[in-house]
PDB file of C-alpha atoms in Angstrom:
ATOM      1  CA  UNK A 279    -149.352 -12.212   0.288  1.00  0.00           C
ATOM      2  CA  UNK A 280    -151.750  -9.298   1.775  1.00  0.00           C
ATOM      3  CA  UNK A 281    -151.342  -9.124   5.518  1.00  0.00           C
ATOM      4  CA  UNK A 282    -154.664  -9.561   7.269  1.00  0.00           C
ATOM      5  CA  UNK A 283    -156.611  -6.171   8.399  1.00  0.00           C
ATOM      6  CA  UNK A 284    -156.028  -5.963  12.569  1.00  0.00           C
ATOM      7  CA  UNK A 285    -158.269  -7.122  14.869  1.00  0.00           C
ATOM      8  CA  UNK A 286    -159.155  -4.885  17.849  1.00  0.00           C
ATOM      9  CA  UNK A 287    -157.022  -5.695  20.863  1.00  0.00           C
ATOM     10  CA  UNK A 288    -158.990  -5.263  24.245  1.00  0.00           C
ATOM     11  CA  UNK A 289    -157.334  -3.681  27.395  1.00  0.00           C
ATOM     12  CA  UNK A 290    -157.067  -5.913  30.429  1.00  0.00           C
ATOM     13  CA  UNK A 291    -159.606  -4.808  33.342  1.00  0.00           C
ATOM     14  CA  UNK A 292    -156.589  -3.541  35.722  1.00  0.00           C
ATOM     15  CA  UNK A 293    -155.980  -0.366  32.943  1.00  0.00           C
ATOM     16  CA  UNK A 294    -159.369   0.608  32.918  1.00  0.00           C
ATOM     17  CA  UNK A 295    -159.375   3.835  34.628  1.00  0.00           C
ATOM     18  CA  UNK A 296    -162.571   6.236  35.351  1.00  0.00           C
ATOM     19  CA  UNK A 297    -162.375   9.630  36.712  1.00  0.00           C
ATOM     20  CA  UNK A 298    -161.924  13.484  35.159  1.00  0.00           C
ATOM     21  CA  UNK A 299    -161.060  13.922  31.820  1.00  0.00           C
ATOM     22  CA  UNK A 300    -157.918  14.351  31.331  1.00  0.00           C
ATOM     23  CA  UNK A 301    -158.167  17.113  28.714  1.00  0.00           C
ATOM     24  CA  UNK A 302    -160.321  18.845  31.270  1.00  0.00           C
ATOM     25  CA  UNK A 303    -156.853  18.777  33.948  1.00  0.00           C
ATOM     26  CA  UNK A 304    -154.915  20.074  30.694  1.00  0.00           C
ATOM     27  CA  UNK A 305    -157.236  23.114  29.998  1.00  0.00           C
ATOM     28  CA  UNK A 306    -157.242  24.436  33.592  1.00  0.00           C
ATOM     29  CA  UNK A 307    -153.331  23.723  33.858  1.00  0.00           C
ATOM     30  CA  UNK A 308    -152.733  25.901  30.765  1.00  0.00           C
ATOM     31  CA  UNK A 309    -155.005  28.153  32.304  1.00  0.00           C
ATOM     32  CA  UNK A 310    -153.269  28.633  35.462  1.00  0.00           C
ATOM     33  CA  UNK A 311    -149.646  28.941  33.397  1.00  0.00           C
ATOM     34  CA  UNK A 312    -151.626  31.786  31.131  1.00  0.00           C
ATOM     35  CA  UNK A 313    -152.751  33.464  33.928  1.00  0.00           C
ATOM     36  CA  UNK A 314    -149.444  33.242  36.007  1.00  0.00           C
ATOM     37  CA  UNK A 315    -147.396  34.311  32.950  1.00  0.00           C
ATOM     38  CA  UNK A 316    -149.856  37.630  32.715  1.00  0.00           C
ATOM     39  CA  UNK A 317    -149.529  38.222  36.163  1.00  0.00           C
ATOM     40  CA  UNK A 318    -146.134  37.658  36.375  1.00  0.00           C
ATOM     41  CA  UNK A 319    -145.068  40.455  33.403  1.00  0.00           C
ATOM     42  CA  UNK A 320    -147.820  43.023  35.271  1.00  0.00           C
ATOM     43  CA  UNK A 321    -146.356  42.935  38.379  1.00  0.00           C
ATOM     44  CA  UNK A 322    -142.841  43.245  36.460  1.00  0.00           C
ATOM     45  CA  UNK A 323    -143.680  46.465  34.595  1.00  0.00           C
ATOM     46  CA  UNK A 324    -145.614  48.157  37.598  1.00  0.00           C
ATOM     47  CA  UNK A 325    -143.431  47.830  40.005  1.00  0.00           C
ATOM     48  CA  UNK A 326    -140.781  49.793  41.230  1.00  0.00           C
ATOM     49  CA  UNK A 327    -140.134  47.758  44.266  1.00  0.00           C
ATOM     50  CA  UNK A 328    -137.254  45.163  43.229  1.00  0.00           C
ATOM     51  CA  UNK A 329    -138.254  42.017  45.593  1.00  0.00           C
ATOM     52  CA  UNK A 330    -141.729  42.022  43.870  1.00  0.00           C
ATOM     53  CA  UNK A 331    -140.300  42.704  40.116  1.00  0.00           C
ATOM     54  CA  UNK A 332    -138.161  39.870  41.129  1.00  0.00           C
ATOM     55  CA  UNK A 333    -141.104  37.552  41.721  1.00  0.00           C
ATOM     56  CA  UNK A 334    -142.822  38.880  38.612  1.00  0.00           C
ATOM     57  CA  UNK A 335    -140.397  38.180  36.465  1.00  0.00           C
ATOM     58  CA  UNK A 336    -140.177  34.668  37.690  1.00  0.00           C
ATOM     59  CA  UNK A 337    -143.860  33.765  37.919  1.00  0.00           C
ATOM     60  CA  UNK A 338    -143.541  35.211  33.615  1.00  0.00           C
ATOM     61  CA  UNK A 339    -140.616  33.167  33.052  1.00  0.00           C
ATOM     62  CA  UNK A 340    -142.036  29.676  35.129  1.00  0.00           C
ATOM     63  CA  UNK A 341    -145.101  29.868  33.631  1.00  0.00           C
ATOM     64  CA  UNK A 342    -144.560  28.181  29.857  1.00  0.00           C
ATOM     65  CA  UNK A 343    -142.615  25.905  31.669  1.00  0.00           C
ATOM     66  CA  UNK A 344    -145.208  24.710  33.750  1.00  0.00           C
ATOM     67  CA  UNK A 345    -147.780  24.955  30.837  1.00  0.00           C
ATOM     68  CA  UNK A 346    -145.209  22.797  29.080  1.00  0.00           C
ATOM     69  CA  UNK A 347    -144.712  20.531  32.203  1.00  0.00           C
ATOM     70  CA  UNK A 348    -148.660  20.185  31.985  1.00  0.00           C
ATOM     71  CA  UNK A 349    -148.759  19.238  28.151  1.00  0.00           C
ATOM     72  CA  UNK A 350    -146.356  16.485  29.588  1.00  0.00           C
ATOM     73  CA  UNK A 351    -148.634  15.146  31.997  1.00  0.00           C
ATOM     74  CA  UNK A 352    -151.563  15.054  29.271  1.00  0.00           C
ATOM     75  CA  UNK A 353    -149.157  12.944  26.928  1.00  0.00           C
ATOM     76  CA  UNK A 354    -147.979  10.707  29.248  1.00  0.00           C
ATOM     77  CA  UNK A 355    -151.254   9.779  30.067  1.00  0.00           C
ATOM     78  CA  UNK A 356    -152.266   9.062  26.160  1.00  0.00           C
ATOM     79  CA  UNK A 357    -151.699   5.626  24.775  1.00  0.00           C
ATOM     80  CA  UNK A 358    -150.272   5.243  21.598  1.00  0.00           C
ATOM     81  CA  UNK A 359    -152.844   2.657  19.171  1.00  0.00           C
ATOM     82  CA  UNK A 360    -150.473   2.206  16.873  1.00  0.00           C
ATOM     83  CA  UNK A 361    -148.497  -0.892  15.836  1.00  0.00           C
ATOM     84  CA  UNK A 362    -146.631   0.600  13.127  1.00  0.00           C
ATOM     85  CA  UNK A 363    -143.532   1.888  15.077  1.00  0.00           C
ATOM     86  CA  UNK A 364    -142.971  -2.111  15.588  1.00  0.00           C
ATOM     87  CA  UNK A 365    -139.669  -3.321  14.078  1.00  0.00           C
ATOM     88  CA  UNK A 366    -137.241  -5.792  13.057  1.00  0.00           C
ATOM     89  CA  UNK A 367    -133.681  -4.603  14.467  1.00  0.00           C
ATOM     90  CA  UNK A 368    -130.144  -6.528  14.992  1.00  0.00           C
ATOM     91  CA  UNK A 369    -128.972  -5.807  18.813  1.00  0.00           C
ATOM     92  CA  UNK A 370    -124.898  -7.333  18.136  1.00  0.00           C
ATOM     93  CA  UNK A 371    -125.242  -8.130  14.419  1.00  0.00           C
ATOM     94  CA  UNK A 372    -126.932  -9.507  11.177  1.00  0.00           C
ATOM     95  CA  UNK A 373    -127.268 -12.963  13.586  1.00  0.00           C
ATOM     96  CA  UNK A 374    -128.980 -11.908  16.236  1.00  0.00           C
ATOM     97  CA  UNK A 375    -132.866 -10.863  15.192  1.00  0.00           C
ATOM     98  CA  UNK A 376    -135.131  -9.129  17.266  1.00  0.00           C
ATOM     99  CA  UNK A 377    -138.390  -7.410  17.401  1.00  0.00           C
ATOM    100  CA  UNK A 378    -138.351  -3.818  18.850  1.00  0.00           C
ATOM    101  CA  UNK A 379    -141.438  -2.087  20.725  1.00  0.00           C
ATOM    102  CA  UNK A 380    -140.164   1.554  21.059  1.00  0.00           C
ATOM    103  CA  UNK A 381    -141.220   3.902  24.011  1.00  0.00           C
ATOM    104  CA  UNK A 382    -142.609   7.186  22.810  1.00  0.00           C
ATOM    105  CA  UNK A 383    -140.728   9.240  20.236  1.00  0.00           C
ATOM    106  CA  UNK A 384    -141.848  12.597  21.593  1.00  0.00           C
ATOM    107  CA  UNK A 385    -140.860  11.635  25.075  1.00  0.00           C
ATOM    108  CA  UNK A 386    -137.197  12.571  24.988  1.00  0.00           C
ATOM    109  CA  UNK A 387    -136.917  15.436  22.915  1.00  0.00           C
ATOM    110  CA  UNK A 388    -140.045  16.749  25.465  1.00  0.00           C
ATOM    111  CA  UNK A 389    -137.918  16.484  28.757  1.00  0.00           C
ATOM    112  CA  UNK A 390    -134.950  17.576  26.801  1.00  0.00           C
ATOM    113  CA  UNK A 391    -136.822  21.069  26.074  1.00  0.00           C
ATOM    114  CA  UNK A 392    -138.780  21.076  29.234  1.00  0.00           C
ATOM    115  CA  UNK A 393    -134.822  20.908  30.879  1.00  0.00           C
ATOM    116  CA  UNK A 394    -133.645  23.378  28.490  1.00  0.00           C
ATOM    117  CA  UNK A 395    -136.209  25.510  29.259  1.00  0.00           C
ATOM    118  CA  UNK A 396    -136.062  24.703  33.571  1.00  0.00           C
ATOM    119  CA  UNK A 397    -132.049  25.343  33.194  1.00  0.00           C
ATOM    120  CA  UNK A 398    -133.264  29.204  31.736  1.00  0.00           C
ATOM    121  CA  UNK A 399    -135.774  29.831  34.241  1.00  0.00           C
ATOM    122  CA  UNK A 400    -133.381  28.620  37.137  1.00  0.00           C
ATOM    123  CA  UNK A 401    -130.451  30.369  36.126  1.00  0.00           C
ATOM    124  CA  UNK A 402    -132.357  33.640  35.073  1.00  0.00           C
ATOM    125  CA  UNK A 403    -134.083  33.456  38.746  1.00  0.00           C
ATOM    126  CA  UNK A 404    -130.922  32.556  40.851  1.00  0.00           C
ATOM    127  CA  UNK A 405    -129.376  35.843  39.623  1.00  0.00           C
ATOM    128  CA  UNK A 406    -131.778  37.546  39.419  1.00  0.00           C
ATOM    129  CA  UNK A 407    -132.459  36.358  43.567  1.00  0.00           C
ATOM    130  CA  UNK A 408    -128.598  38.067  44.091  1.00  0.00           C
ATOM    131  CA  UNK A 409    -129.141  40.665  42.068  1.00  0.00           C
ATOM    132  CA  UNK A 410    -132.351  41.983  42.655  1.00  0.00           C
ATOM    133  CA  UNK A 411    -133.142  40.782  46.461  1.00  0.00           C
ATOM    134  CA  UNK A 412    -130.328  40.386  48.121  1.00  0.00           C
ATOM    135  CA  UNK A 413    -131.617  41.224  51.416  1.00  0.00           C
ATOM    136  CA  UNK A 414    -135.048  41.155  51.120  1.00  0.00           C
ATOM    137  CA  UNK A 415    -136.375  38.166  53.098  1.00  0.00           C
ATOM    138  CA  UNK A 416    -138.182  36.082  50.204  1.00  0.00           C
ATOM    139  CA  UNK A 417    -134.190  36.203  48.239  1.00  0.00           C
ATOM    140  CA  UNK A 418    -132.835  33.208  50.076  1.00  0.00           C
ATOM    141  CA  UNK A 419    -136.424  31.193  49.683  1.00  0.00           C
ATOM    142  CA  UNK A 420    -136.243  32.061  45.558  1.00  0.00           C
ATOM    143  CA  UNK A 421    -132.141  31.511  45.579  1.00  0.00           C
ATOM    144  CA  UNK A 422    -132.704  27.842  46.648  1.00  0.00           C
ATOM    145  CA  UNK A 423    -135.371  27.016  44.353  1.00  0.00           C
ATOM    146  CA  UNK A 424    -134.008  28.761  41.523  1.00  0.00           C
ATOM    147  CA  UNK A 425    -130.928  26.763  42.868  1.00  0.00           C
ATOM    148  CA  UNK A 426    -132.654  23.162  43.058  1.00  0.00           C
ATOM    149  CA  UNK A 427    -134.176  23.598  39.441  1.00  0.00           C
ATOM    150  CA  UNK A 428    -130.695  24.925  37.758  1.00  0.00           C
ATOM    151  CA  UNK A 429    -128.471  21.781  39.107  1.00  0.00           C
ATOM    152  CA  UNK A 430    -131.644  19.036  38.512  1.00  0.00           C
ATOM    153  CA  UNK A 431    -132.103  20.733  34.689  1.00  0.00           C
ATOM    154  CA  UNK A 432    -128.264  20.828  34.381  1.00  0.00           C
ATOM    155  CA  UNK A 433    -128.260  17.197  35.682  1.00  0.00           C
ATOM    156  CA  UNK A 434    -130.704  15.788  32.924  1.00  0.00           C
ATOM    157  CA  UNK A 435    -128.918  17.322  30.281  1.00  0.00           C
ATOM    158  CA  UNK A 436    -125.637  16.451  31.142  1.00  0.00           C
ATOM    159  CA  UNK A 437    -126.857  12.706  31.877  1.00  0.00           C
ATOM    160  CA  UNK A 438    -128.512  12.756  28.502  1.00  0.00           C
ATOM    161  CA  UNK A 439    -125.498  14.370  26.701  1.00  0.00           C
ATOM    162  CA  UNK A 440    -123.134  11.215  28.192  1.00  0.00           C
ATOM    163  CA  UNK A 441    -125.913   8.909  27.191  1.00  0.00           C
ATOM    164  CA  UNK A 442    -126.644   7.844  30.866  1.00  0.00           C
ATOM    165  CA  UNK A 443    -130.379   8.907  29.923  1.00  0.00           C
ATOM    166  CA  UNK A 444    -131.757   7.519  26.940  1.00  0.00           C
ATOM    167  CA  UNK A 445    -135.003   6.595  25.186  1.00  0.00           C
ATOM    168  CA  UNK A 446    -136.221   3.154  26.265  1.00  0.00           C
ATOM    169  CA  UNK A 447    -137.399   0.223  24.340  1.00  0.00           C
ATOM    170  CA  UNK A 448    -138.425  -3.174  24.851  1.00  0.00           C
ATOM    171  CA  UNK A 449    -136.919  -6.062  22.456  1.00  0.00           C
ATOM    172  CA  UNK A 450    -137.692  -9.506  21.961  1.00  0.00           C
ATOM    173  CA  UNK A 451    -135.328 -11.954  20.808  1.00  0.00           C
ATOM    174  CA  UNK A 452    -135.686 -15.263  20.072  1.00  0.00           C
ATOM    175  CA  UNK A 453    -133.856 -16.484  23.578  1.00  0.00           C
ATOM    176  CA  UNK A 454    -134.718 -13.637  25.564  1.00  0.00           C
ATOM    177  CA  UNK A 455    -136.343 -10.243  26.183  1.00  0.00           C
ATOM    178  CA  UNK A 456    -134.456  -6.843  26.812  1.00  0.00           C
ATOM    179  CA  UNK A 457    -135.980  -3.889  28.382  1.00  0.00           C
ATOM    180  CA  UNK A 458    -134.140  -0.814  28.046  1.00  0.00           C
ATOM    181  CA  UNK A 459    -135.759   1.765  30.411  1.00  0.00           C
ATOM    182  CA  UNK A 460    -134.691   5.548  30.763  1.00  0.00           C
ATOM    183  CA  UNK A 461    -132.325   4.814  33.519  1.00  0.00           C
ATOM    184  CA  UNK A 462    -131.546   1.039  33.370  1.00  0.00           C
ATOM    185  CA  UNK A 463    -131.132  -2.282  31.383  1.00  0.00           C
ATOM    186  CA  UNK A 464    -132.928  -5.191  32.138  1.00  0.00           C
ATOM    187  CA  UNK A 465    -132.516  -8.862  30.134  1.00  0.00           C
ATOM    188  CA  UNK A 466    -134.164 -12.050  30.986  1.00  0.00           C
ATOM    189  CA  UNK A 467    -134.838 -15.746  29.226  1.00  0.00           C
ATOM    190  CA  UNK A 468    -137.956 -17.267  28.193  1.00  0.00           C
ATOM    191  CA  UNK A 469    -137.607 -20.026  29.703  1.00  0.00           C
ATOM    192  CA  UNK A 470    -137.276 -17.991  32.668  1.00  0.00           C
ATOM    193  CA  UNK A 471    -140.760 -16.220  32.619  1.00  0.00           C
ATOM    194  CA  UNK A 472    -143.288 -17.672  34.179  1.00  0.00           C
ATOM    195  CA  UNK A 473    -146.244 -15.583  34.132  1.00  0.00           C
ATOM    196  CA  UNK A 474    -146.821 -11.979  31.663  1.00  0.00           C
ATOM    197  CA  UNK A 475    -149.551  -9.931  33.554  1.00  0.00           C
ATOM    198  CA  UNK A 476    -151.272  -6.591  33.642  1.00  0.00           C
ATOM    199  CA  UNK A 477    -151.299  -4.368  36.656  1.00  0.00           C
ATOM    200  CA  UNK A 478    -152.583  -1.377  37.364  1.00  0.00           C
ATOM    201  CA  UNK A 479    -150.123  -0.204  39.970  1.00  0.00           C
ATOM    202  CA  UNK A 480    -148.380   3.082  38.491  1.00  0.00           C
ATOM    203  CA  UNK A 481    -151.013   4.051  36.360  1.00  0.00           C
ATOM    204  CA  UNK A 482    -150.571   0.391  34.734  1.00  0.00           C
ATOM    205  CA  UNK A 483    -147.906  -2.014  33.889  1.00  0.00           C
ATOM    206  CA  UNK A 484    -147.080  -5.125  31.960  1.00  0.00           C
ATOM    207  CA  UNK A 485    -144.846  -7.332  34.385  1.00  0.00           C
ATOM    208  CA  UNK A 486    -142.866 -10.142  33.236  1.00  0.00           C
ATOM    209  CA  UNK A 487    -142.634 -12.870  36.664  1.00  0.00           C
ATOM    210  CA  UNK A 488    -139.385 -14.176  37.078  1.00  0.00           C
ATOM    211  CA  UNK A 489    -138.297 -17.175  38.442  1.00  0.00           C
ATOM    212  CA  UNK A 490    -136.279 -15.917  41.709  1.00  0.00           C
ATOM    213  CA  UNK A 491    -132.704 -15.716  41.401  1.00  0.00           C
ATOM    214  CA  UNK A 492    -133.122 -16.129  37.710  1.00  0.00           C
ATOM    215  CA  UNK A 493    -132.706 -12.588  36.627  1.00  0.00           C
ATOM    216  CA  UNK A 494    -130.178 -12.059  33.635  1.00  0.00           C
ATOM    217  CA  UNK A 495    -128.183  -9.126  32.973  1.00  0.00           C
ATOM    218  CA  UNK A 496    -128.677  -6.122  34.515  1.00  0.00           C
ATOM    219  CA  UNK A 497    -127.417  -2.775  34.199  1.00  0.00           C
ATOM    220  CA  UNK A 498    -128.173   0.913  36.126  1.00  0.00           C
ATOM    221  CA  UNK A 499    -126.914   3.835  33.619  1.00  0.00           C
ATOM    222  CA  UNK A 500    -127.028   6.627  36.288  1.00  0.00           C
ATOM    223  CA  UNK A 501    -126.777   6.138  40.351  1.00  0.00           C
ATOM    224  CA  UNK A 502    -128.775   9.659  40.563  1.00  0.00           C
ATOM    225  CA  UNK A 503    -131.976   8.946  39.039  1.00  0.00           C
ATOM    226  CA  UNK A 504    -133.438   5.657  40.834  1.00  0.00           C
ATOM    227  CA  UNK A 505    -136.877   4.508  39.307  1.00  0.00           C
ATOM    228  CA  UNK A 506    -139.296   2.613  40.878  1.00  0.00           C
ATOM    229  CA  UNK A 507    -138.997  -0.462  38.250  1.00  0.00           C
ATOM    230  CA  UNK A 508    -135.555  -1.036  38.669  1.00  0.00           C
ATOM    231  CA  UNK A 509    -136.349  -2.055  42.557  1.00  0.00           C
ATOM    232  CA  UNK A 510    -138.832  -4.715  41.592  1.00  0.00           C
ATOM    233  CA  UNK A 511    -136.560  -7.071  40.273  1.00  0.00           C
ATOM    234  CA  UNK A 512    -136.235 -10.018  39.314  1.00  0.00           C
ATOM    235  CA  UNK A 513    -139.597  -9.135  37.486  1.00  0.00           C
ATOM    236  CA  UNK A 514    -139.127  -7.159  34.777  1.00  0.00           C
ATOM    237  CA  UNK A 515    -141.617  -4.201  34.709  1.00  0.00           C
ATOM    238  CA  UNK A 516    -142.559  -2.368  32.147  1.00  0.00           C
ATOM    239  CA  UNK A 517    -144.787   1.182  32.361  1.00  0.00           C
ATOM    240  CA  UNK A 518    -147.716   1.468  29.890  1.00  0.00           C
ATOM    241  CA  UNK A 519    -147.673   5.312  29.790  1.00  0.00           C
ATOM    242  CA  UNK A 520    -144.028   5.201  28.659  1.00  0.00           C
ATOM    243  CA  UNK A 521    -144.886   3.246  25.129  1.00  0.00           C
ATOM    244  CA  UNK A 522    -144.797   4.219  21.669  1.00  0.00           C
ATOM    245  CA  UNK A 523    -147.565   1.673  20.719  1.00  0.00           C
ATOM    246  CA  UNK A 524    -150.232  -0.186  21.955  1.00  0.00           C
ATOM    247  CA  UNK A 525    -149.644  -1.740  25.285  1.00  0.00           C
ATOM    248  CA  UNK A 526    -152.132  -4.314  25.000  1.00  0.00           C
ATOM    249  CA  UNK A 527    -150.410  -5.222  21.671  1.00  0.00           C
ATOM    250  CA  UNK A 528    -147.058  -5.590  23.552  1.00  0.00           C
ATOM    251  CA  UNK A 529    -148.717  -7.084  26.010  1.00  0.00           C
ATOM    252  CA  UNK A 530    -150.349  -9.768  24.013  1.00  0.00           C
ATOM    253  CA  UNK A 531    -147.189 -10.132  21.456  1.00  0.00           C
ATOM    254  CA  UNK A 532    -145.463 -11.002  25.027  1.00  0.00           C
ATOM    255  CA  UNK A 533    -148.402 -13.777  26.270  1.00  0.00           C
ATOM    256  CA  UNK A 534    -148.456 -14.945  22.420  1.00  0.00           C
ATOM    257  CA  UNK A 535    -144.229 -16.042  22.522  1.00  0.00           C
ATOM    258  CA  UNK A 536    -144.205 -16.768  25.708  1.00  0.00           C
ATOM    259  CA  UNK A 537    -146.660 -19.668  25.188  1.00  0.00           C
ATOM    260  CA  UNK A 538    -145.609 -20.403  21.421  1.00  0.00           C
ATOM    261  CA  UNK A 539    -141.350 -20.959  21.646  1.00  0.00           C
ATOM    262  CA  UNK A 540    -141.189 -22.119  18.050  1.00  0.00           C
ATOM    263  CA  UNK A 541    -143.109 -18.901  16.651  1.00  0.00           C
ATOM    264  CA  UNK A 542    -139.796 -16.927  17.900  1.00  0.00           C
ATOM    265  CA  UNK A 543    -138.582 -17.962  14.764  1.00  0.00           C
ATOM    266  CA  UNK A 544    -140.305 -15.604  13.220  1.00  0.00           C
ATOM    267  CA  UNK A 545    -138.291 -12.567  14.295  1.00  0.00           C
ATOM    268  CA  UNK A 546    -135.400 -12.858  11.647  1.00  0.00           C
ATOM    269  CA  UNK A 547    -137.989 -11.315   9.149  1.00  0.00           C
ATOM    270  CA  UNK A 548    -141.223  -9.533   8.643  1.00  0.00           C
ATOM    271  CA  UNK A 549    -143.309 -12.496   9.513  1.00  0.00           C
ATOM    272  CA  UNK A 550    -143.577 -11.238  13.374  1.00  0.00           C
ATOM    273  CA  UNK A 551    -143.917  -7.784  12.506  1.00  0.00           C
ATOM    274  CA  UNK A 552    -147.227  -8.442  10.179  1.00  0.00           C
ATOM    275  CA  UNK A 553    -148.311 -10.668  12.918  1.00  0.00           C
ATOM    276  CA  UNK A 554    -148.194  -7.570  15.200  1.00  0.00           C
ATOM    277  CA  UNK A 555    -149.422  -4.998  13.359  1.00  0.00           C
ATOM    278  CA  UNK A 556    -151.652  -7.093  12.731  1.00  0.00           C
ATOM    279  CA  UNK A 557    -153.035  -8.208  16.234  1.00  0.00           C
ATOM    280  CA  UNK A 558    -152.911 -11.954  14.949  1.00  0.00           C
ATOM    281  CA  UNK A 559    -151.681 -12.600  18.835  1.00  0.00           C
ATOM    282  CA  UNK A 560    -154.023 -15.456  20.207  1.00  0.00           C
TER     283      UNK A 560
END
């Protein structure tokens, strides 16, 4: 059987954003960091005095890192208009089908190496801040920054290393649906949804009403690192920018077995993921 060519999906009004390009923000961020970076090694090989070779040396080092931090921003603000990273996957075993819709596969690895790379710059700069300018008046300012961005860097890795951070996905089974954010674990019925919308709060996101006081399981990975979705319970909400495909495709996959129970059936095979890739959602 040849699965049917895709359909175009169309985005709801609420994700329809106007305003700059954001490849325009992108250029004049790198631009900054290129700049800084040039700066930043001048004013260390000029210089004799050591509170200014100090700040040099920083402004070389921070500079990839924010050109990096930039880069982030422009990906997490491209959508993903693929279906293909959509698959079948067993949460507890060869019983239990479900459908997986993945969050972004360069996502982690990026905030791993923009950490790596903030843990560098932070420890490089907090000795260099004893070091270097011990009693010039700027050291304590750069101590505590260089300070602040070692332990947060250090956090995130550690939190990744112990799995308390982890890539997110959302997966629908045929009794319920699971969203696995960065920081937290969310799991709700079917039959407990009443309503799948689009909102374009946070830059835009797909939220699942709940009936009150029907939330399933729940489950917070890390008590440091709070986000915003977790505190909108019982409705689960899910960030567009986040996703590794198509968030009108999850989106209508979501409207499409919410109103059709017995198609859930189809999740055991590769029936529901041809009907995805395939937009055949309506």
């Amino acid at each position: 059987m040849t699965t049917p060519a895709p359909h175009e999906v169309e985005w709801p009004d609420q994700w329809r954003r106007r305003g700059r390009p954001v490849w325009l923000v992108l250029a004049g961020a790198l631009a900054m960091s290129a700049a800084g970076a040039a700066a930043g090694g001048f004013l260390t090989a000029a210089t004799r005095s050591g509170a200014t070779a100090m700040w040099g040396a920083f402004l070389a080092l921070a500079s990839p890192v924010l050109a990096f931090a930039a880069l982030l921003a422009y990906l997490r603000w491209r959508r993903a208009r693929s279906s293909s990273q959509v698959a079948v996957v067993s949460l507890a075993g060869p019983n239990d089908p479900a459908i997986a819709f993945p969050y972004a596969r360069w996502l982690y690895p990026a905030y791993l190496t923009a950490a790596t790379g903030g843990l560098v710059v932070g420890a490089v700069s907090l000795v260099g801040s004893v070091v270097w300018t011990p009693e010039a008046p700027e050291g304590p300012v750069l101590a505590l920054a260089a300070l602040g961005l070692t332990g947060y860097s250090g956090w995130f890795l550690v939190a990744a290393r112990r799995y308390r951070v982890t890539p997110g996905r959302v997966v629908l089974q045929p009794d319920m649906v699971h969203h696995k954010s960065w920081t937290f674990s969310l799991t709700v019925k079917w039959e407990h949804i009443t309503a799948v919308d689009a909102v374009a709060a946070g830059g835009g996101r797909i939220v699942l009403r709940v009936l009150s006081g029907r939330m399933g399981t729940r489950l917070p990975s890390t008590r440091v690192w709070h986000q915003r979705e977790y505190t909108l319970r019982p409705d689960v909400v899910i960030p567009i920018r986040w996703l590794g495909v198509d968030p009108a495709v999850l989106l209508a996959a979501l409207r499409f077995y919410h109103a059709n129970p017995r198609a859930r059936q189809e999740f055991a095979g590769n029936p529901a993921v041809d009907r995805i890739q395939s937009h055949w959602l309506t």
